Amino acid sequence: MAQTTLISRAQIFDRVHEMGAQISTDFSGTEMIMLCVLKGAVFFATDLARAMTLDVALDFIQVSSYGNQKYSSGVVTILKEPQLDMHGKAVLIVEDIIDSGLSMREVFRYIESRGASRVKTATFLDKPKSRKVPFQADYVGFSIEPQFVIGYGLDFAEKYRNIPEIQVLSE
Ligand code: IMP
Ligand code: MG
């Protein structure tokens, strides 16, 4: 397996701070629940939260993942439900990467059904050319080509999450 840097630590730092400032402006004066999609988005969510000037409540959701494969099975189930009451709240769903769009579509629908008054989405990475269903995030860190990436929370078979930059994984 070869690993090459795609997005450096410095680029990640700068972009996450830009996003934090933008979201703080857009959500100014609202009570926000930041909903982190486990496990990949943990690294991005904690950096993003610290780049924001709002008071944020933090919650977690987990949906079925790819298992040990690089491609989605196309079936999304909720493995862990959020704990906080979302009624009348602004919820920012925070994801590591949007690929087929299936996971985000499912999480988005689910959170809307829990009575949130405003649901917005932030993803660190986006692979817009890989969509199987249409989905556009409100905040995107970086748009990338369809390729398998690791690091900054993103794994391959649970490995490489703690690499502090984004790398392309190739055979
Ligand atoms: P989607 O449902 O196909 O949009 O997939 C979203 C999820 O698949 C992400 O939250 C990741 O956990 C995983 N995923 C998609 N692409 C990659 C990748 O390039 N590297 C690591 N995980 C990925
Ligand atoms: Mg994920």
Short mmCIF file of C-alpha atoms and ligand atoms in Angstrom, two decimals, residues 37-41 95-97, ligand 2:
data_model
loop_
_atom_site.label_atom_id
_atom_site.label_comp_id
_atom_site.label_asym_id
_atom_site.label_seq_id
_atom_site.Cartn_x
_atom_site.Cartn_y
_atom_site.Cartn_z
CA VAL A 37 -21.09 11.13 13.00
CA LEU A 38 -18.97 8.37 14.58
CA LYS A 39 -16.29 7.42 14.23
CA GLY A 40 -14.50 9.24 11.43
CA ALA A 41 -15.75 12.75 12.14
CA GLU A 95 -19.22 14.25 8.86
CA ASP A 96 -15.71 13.27 7.84
CA ILE A 97 -16.45 12.66 4.15
MG MG B 2 -18.12 8.52 8.43
#
